mmCIF file of C-alpha atoms in Angstrom:
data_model
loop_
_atom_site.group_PDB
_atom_site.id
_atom_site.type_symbol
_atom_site.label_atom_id
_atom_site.label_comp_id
_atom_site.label_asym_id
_atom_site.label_seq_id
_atom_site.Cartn_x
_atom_site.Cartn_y
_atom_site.Cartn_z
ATOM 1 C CA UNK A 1 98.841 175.003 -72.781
ATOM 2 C CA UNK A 2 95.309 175.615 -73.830
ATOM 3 C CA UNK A 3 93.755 172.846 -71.165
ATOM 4 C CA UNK A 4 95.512 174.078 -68.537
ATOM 5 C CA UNK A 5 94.837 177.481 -68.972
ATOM 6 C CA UNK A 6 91.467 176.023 -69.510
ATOM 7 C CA UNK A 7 91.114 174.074 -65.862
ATOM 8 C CA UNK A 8 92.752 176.972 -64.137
ATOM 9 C CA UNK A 9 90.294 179.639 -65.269
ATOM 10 C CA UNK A 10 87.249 177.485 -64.134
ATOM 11 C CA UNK A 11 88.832 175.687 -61.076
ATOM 12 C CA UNK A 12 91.352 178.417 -59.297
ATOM 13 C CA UNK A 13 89.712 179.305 -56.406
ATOM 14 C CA UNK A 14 89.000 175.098 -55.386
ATOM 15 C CA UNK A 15 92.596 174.459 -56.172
ATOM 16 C CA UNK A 16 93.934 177.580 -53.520
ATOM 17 C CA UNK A 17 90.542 176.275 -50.957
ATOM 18 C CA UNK A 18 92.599 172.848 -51.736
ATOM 19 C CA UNK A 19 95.922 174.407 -50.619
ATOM 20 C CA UNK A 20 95.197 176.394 -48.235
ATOM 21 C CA UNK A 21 93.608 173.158 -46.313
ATOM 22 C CA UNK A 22 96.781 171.606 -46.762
ATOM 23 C CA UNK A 23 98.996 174.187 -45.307
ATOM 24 C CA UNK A 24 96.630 174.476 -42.037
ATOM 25 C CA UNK A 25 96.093 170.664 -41.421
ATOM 26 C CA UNK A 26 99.908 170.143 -42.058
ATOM 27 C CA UNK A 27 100.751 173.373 -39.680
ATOM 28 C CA UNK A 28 98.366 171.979 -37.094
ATOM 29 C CA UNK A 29 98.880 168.265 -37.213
ATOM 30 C CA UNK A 30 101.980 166.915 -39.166
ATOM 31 C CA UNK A 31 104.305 168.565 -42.190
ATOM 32 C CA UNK A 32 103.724 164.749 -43.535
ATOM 33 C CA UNK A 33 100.486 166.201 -45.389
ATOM 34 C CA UNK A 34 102.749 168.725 -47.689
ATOM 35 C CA UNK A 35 103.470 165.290 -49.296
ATOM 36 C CA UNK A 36 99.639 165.861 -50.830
ATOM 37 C CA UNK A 37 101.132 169.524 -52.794
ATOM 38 C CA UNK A 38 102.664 167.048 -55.506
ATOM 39 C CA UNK A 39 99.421 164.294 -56.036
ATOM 40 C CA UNK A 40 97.173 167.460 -56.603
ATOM 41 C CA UNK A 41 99.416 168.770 -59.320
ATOM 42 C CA UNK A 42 99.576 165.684 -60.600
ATOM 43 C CA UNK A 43 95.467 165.488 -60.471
ATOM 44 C CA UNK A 44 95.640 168.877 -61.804
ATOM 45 C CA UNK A 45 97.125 167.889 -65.123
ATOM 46 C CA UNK A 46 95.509 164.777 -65.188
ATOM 47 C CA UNK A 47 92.081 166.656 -65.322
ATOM 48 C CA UNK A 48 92.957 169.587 -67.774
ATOM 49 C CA UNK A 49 93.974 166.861 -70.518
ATOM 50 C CA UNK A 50 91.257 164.622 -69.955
ATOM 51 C CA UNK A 51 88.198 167.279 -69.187
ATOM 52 C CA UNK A 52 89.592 170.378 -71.491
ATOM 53 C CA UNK A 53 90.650 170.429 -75.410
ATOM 54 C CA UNK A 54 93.663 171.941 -77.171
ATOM 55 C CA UNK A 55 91.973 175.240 -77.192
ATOM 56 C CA UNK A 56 91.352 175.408 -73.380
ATOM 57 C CA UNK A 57 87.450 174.284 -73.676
ATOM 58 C CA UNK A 58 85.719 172.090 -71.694
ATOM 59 C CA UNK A 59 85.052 168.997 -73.589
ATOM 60 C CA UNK A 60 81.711 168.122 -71.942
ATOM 61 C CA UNK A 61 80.309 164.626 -71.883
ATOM 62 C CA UNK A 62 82.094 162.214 -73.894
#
């Protein structure tokens, strides 16, 4: 739990910016781009385990 807690507390506001584009471009243009909620989550965890360490810290440059 400790990298995701670790991504959220430096990332949250980019991930609702994120979201919030993806609400107004699929209310505007096409529901198909709610199909994008699920590959950000999925980016989301990808980055918390690879960027952030058991204890929620940002591993720096490997």
């Amino acid at each position: 739990m400790g990298p995701l807690r670790g991504l959220w507390r430096d990332t949250w506001w980019l991930w609702f910016i994120f979201l919030a584009a993806i609400i107004v471009v699929a209310y505007l243009v096409t529901p198909f781009f709610l199909f994008l909620i699920p590959i950000f989550v999925v980016m989301f965890l990808y980055f918390a385990f690879v960027r952030y360490d058991e204890n929620g810290r940002n591993k720096g440059d490997l």
